[in-house]
Amino acid sequence: MISRAERTVVGEWWWTVDRLLLGALAALMIIGIVLALAASPPVASRLGIADPFHFVNRQVMFLVPALIVLIGTSFLSPKNIRRVSLLLFVVCLGLLCATLVFGPEVKGARRWLNIGPVAIQPSEFIKPSFVIIAAWLFSESVRRPEMPGQMMAVALLGSVVTPLVLQPDFGQTMLVSLVWGGLFFLAGLRMIWVVGLGGVGAAGLFLAYHLVPHVTKRIDRFLDPESGDTYQIDLAIDSFLNGGWLGQGPGEGTFKKMLPDGHTDFIFAVAAEEFGAVLCIMIAGLFAFIVLRALSRAMSDEDPFVRFAVAGLAMLFGLQSCINMMVNLHMMPAKGMTLPFVSYGGSSLLSLAFGMGMLLALTRRRPRSATLAELERLGTRLGSPAATPAAASA
């Protein structure tokens, strides 16, 4: 056990980090491994992989560096978070553009980039760094109204959305745009911006529906299931119905054997069939707790950058989890989006670890700033200059 009196870096980190948030994230990772054991063997069998636990082993293998990234990032200061995010954003934006030229085409889209034996998805890594840069620009526009922070944030959004649309990846485009819009709202946008941005979003959706065939098919299938193939969605809904409240039991699921993406996009349906609606509610509760806990910490922070960055990372995490669960329940058109820390996927896991590591770093208690604020309030009440922070430091 680490003592409060211990003045080491690790000791200070342990007593200032939000341990409830850390515990909730750890719980999601453990649930992810358990569900990988349930969902991935049938997928490995269908793909002709001899080892039935191939995806489980890879998930654990990715989890080790993800934990290192999560814990390591949580030690960073807000200033270093901005620096690291800016560097990562520039690198990932270059890789995102490179996928349009060098990325292999899979199902009509270029979203992956093969770097040696490793395949990465740059759109996953650019999301958390994008949120931090956008939060910094919006916070600067609040601090210094003369700075064109909001216009720079608009340009930032365009630089990310353009290559995503060209891939095309409308799921990530929608996610990034929603988070950016939420930050813009928190920064105090004017009503004309609300109308304008809403109009741009509606126009983009209208054009995508009429110009991109697979978007048209997905929306049509959602609105009218008889208009196309709804095989995966039907299996997912049957999984929920078959699971009931308590599930069929570990390893007893039947529909998971036919779900093509049961270990990734539809792992929530596998959880429903084998462990029931009770586990699904627990998983949704963990996501809700993480988001609400982070937002409450953001509201209590006086630094605009920290407030916007924490809110943005919480929205990114919450919206991605909501989109995945809503697709599984056929509450919105199908999107290829993982369930954070639960679905299989190396790029997604490392990206989420980086984002949540920054969230933990930004929500850490900062004792020095709190002490100075208390001294300042005490000096104001006593009316004595000797009690102010400046006098105390002198």
XYZ file of C-alpha atoms in Angstrom:
394
model
C 0.000 0.000 0.000
C 1.314 3.471 -0.891
C 1.450 5.898 2.034
C 0.111 9.440 1.735
C 3.381 10.686 3.215
C 5.410 9.109 0.408
C 6.824 11.906 -1.749
C 7.702 9.821 -4.813
C 6.277 10.423 -8.280
C 4.241 7.213 -8.072
C 2.990 8.066 -4.586
C 1.873 11.526 -5.646
C 0.197 10.054 -8.734
C -1.701 7.436 -6.719
C -3.150 9.945 -4.253
C -4.104 12.525 -6.897
C -5.487 10.327 -9.698
C -9.227 9.582 -9.787
C -9.109 5.973 -8.584
C -12.824 5.398 -9.233
C -12.344 6.301 -12.902
C -9.254 4.087 -13.043
C -11.183 1.195 -11.483
C -14.090 1.572 -13.933
C -11.697 1.484 -16.892
C -9.975 -1.607 -15.478
C -13.379 -3.287 -15.089
C -14.150 -2.651 -18.781
C -10.815 -4.180 -19.802
C -11.504 -7.313 -17.741
C -15.004 -7.595 -19.231
C -13.427 -7.230 -22.678
C -11.149 -10.244 -22.090
C -14.037 -12.364 -20.752
C -16.220 -11.499 -23.747
C -13.317 -12.137 -26.135
C -13.127 -15.661 -24.687
C -16.832 -16.058 -25.455
C -17.062 -14.361 -28.857
C -13.797 -14.956 -30.705
C -13.432 -18.788 -30.984
C -16.312 -19.118 -33.512
C -14.789 -16.293 -35.576
C -11.381 -17.994 -35.559
C -13.040 -21.244 -36.667
C -14.870 -19.554 -39.556
C -11.617 -17.930 -40.710
C -9.771 -21.258 -40.643
C -7.424 -20.276 -37.788
C -6.168 -23.355 -35.942
C -5.903 -21.674 -32.544
C -9.457 -20.975 -31.272
C -8.077 -18.361 -28.852
C -6.096 -16.488 -31.499
C -8.044 -13.234 -31.035
C -8.032 -13.595 -27.237
C -4.247 -13.892 -27.199
C -3.899 -10.887 -29.465
C -6.305 -8.873 -27.316
C -4.205 -9.605 -24.231
C -1.053 -8.813 -26.211
C -2.484 -5.409 -27.184
C -3.729 -4.835 -23.647
C -0.191 -4.778 -22.200
C 1.055 -1.772 -24.229
C -2.386 -0.170 -23.820
C -2.008 -0.286 -20.027
C 1.485 1.194 -20.323
C 0.123 4.011 -22.513
C -2.833 4.587 -20.163
C -0.740 4.793 -16.985
C 2.176 6.630 -18.621
C -0.054 9.289 -20.156
C -1.847 9.862 -16.850
C 1.432 11.237 -15.398
C 1.528 14.114 -17.923
C 0.834 17.745 -17.051
C -1.753 19.748 -19.071
C 1.070 21.563 -20.880
C 2.767 18.311 -21.897
C -0.581 16.852 -22.963
C -0.964 19.727 -25.431
C 2.549 19.176 -26.765
C 2.191 15.416 -27.175
C -1.248 15.796 -28.769
C -0.013 18.369 -31.277
C 2.855 16.095 -32.330
C 0.584 13.040 -32.577
C -2.037 15.012 -34.494
C 0.469 16.112 -37.159
C 1.833 12.569 -37.553
C -1.633 10.944 -37.663
C -2.977 13.528 -40.114
C -0.113 12.639 -42.457
C -0.845 8.923 -42.038
C -4.568 9.566 -42.548
C -3.832 11.236 -45.889
C -1.394 8.436 -46.781
C -4.160 5.841 -46.477
C -5.900 7.467 -49.458
C -2.884 6.619 -51.633
C -1.157 3.619 -50.071
C -3.891 1.998 -47.982
C -5.361 -1.332 -49.155
C -8.982 -1.151 -50.241
C -11.276 -3.208 -47.997
C -15.029 -3.267 -48.702
C -14.697 -0.161 -50.882
C -12.827 1.938 -48.291
C -9.191 2.762 -47.540
C -8.935 3.043 -43.756
C -5.872 0.972 -42.898
C -2.169 1.478 -43.486
C 0.318 -1.394 -43.497
C 3.609 -0.382 -41.887
C 5.779 -3.479 -42.097
C 3.952 -6.374 -40.416
C 1.691 -3.996 -38.499
C -1.648 -2.675 -39.792
C -2.835 0.541 -38.145
C -5.958 2.647 -38.506
C -4.831 6.318 -38.309
C -8.393 7.587 -37.817
C -8.465 5.892 -34.391
C -5.290 7.619 -33.194
C -6.158 11.067 -34.491
C -9.404 11.341 -32.484
C -8.037 11.977 -28.954
C -5.337 14.363 -30.174
C -7.947 16.204 -32.274
C -10.106 16.685 -29.165
C -7.182 18.141 -27.191
C -6.175 20.582 -29.959
C -9.797 21.673 -30.459
C -10.218 22.159 -26.695
C -7.054 24.269 -26.597
C -8.257 26.486 -29.469
C -11.688 26.984 -27.891
C -10.148 27.727 -24.487
C -7.851 30.325 -26.038
C -10.848 31.966 -27.741
C -12.463 32.240 -24.283
C -9.324 33.604 -22.637
C -8.441 35.964 -25.459
C -11.454 37.001 -27.552
C -9.175 38.804 -30.021
C -7.614 35.464 -31.015
C -9.445 33.747 -33.934
C -9.589 30.475 -32.011
C -13.018 29.483 -33.265
C -12.090 30.002 -36.909
C -8.913 27.986 -36.382
C -11.060 25.255 -34.811
C -13.256 25.241 -37.924
C -10.146 24.792 -40.079
C -8.989 22.010 -37.749
C -12.288 20.173 -38.216
C -12.040 20.517 -41.990
C -8.493 19.120 -42.024
C -9.689 15.933 -40.282
C -13.119 15.479 -41.858
C -11.882 15.834 -45.460
C -9.635 12.716 -45.529
C -12.199 10.776 -43.464
C -14.921 11.484 -46.036
C -12.554 10.584 -48.883
C -11.725 7.181 -47.357
C -14.826 7.044 -46.894
C -15.486 6.627 -43.144
C -18.740 8.377 -42.279
C -18.986 6.790 -38.840
C -15.759 8.410 -37.631
C -16.695 11.627 -39.451
C -19.978 11.802 -37.562
C -18.276 11.021 -34.231
C -15.568 13.660 -34.662
C -18.083 16.267 -35.821
C -20.432 15.641 -32.889
C -17.638 16.001 -30.342
C -16.370 19.149 -32.059
C -19.912 20.568 -32.072
C -20.248 19.798 -28.358
C -17.033 21.686 -27.617
C -18.179 24.603 -29.758
C -21.412 24.710 -27.754
C -19.489 24.710 -24.454
C -17.343 27.567 -25.744
C -20.467 29.724 -26.092
C -21.228 29.737 -29.797
C -23.759 32.221 -31.142
C -27.164 31.121 -32.447
C -26.226 31.865 -36.046
C -23.430 29.298 -35.715
C -25.920 26.740 -34.385
C -28.155 27.229 -37.413
C -25.223 27.291 -39.837
C -23.509 24.182 -38.480
C -26.813 22.328 -38.279
C -27.460 23.201 -41.916
C -23.995 22.028 -42.982
C -24.485 18.735 -41.129
C -27.908 18.159 -42.696
C -26.559 19.001 -46.156
C -23.639 16.602 -45.661
C -25.965 13.789 -44.647
C -28.256 14.510 -47.617
C -25.344 14.421 -50.079
C -23.895 11.256 -48.524
C -27.253 9.527 -48.809
C -27.629 10.426 -52.492
C -24.004 10.093 -53.637
C -22.502 7.221 -51.614
C -24.126 3.849 -52.412
C -23.238 2.024 -49.172
C -24.578 4.920 -47.065
C -27.808 4.781 -49.054
C -28.085 1.029 -48.486
C -27.451 1.271 -44.744
C -30.012 4.020 -44.192
C -32.581 2.290 -46.408
C -32.060 -1.015 -44.545
C -32.519 0.771 -41.233
C -35.727 2.504 -42.325
C -37.072 -0.500 -44.244
C -35.491 -3.858 -43.269
C -37.181 -5.540 -46.232
C -35.168 -3.405 -48.684
C -31.861 -5.247 -48.196
C -29.722 -7.716 -46.302
C -30.097 -7.320 -42.509
C -28.364 -10.584 -41.608
C -26.067 -9.268 -38.854
C -28.665 -7.001 -37.301
C -31.231 -9.825 -37.255
C -28.721 -12.138 -35.546
C -27.873 -9.428 -33.006
C -31.540 -8.878 -32.122
C -32.059 -12.650 -31.850
C -29.069 -12.787 -29.485
C -30.714 -10.282 -27.158
C -34.011 -12.162 -27.257
C -32.326 -15.529 -26.678
C -30.287 -14.223 -23.755
C -33.143 -12.797 -21.731
C -32.274 -11.323 -18.344
C -29.636 -13.815 -17.172
C -28.296 -15.252 -20.435
C -27.694 -18.795 -21.646
C -24.431 -19.134 -19.709
C -20.743 -18.814 -20.667
C -20.012 -20.669 -23.892
C -23.673 -21.599 -24.446
C -24.522 -18.952 -27.044
C -25.654 -20.127 -30.468
C -26.134 -16.991 -32.559
C -22.517 -15.897 -31.907
C -21.430 -18.816 -34.103
C -23.002 -17.067 -37.084
C -22.246 -13.400 -36.268
C -19.449 -12.347 -38.682
C -18.251 -9.486 -36.432
C -19.171 -10.990 -33.078
C -15.749 -10.198 -31.583
C -15.691 -6.563 -32.740
C -18.730 -4.486 -33.713
C -21.331 -6.911 -32.304
C -19.670 -8.106 -29.105
C -22.445 -6.395 -27.113
C -24.934 -8.834 -28.666
C -22.723 -11.784 -27.645
C -22.674 -10.424 -24.083
C -26.477 -10.260 -24.142
C -26.910 -13.846 -25.296
C -24.435 -15.499 -22.914
C -24.682 -13.262 -19.835
C -28.055 -11.605 -20.305
C -29.461 -8.120 -20.079
C -28.069 -7.801 -16.536
C -24.463 -7.701 -17.801
C -25.445 -5.358 -20.645
C -26.950 -2.943 -18.119
C -23.788 -3.205 -16.017
C -21.616 -2.423 -19.059
C -23.813 0.546 -20.005
C -23.678 1.667 -16.357
C -19.867 1.604 -16.388
C -19.790 3.759 -19.515
C -22.309 6.167 -17.997
C -20.346 6.361 -14.743
C -17.078 7.174 -16.557
C -18.703 9.896 -18.671
C -20.681 11.489 -15.822
C -17.737 11.304 -13.430
C -15.486 13.007 -15.965
C -18.058 15.699 -16.747
C -18.544 16.447 -13.048
C -14.783 16.876 -12.642
C -14.719 19.129 -15.716
C -17.455 21.372 -14.282
C -15.473 21.930 -11.074
C -12.243 22.939 -12.831
C -11.538 26.637 -13.335
C -9.062 26.170 -16.210
C -10.970 26.502 -19.534
C -8.563 24.185 -21.339
C -8.910 21.414 -18.760
C -12.673 21.896 -18.680
C -13.051 21.640 -22.471
C -10.504 18.843 -22.883
C -12.058 16.615 -20.198
C -15.561 17.262 -21.550
C -14.411 16.505 -25.111
C -12.665 13.252 -24.175
C -15.715 12.186 -22.147
C -18.024 12.941 -25.090
C -15.754 11.027 -27.480
C -15.755 8.000 -25.178
C -19.482 8.162 -24.431
C -20.658 8.758 -27.991
C -18.558 5.895 -29.375
C -19.970 3.490 -26.797
C -23.531 4.728 -27.440
C -23.180 4.335 -31.210
C -21.937 0.761 -30.861
C -24.690 -0.269 -28.431
C -27.404 1.474 -30.464
C -26.283 -0.323 -33.647
C -26.431 -3.656 -31.809
C -29.986 -2.842 -30.711
C -30.961 -1.623 -34.207
C -31.606 1.899 -32.947
C -29.527 3.498 -35.712
C -27.995 2.486 -39.066
C -25.038 0.112 -38.901
C -21.634 1.706 -38.234
C -18.280 -0.034 -38.051
C -17.372 1.208 -34.562
C -15.913 -0.732 -31.656
C -17.207 -0.837 -28.078
C -14.466 0.931 -26.047
C -12.097 -1.459 -24.231
C -14.482 -4.361 -24.866
C -14.315 -5.043 -28.631
C -11.276 -6.668 -30.204
C -8.933 -4.289 -32.015
C -5.359 -3.110 -31.473
C -5.632 0.386 -32.946
C -8.864 1.066 -31.082
C -7.471 -0.220 -27.774
C -4.262 1.844 -27.941
C -6.125 4.967 -29.053
C -8.655 4.648 -26.237
C -5.844 4.063 -23.738
C -4.169 7.280 -24.857
C -7.411 9.247 -24.645
C -8.389 7.892 -21.228
C -4.826 8.364 -19.972
C -5.124 12.052 -20.820
C -8.522 12.126 -19.113
C -6.995 10.691 -15.936
C -4.116 13.184 -16.137
C -6.422 16.175 -16.554
C -8.773 15.109 -13.741
C -5.960 14.583 -11.228
C -6.158 16.779 -8.151
C -3.565 19.503 -8.209
C -2.771 20.176 -4.524
C -0.565 23.212 -5.107
C -3.146 25.156 -7.107
C -5.835 24.219 -4.575
C -3.665 25.454 -1.675
C -2.982 28.765 -3.398
C -6.666 29.282 -4.094
C -7.478 28.580 -0.433
C -4.809 31.066 0.700
C -6.215 33.700 -1.625
C -9.738 33.202 -0.253
C -8.393 33.370 3.316
C -6.532 36.590 2.522
C -9.676 38.126 1.061
C -11.693 37.302 4.190
C -9.028 38.635 6.575
C -8.140 41.618 4.408
C -4.486 40.959 5.138
C -1.887 41.031 2.368
C 0.253 38.658 4.393
C -2.238 35.883 3.812
C -2.271 36.153 0.023
C -0.369 33.664 -2.195
C 2.120 36.339 -3.241
C 2.940 37.162 0.377
C 3.077 33.471 1.283
C 5.500 32.725 -1.531
C 7.623 35.696 -0.527
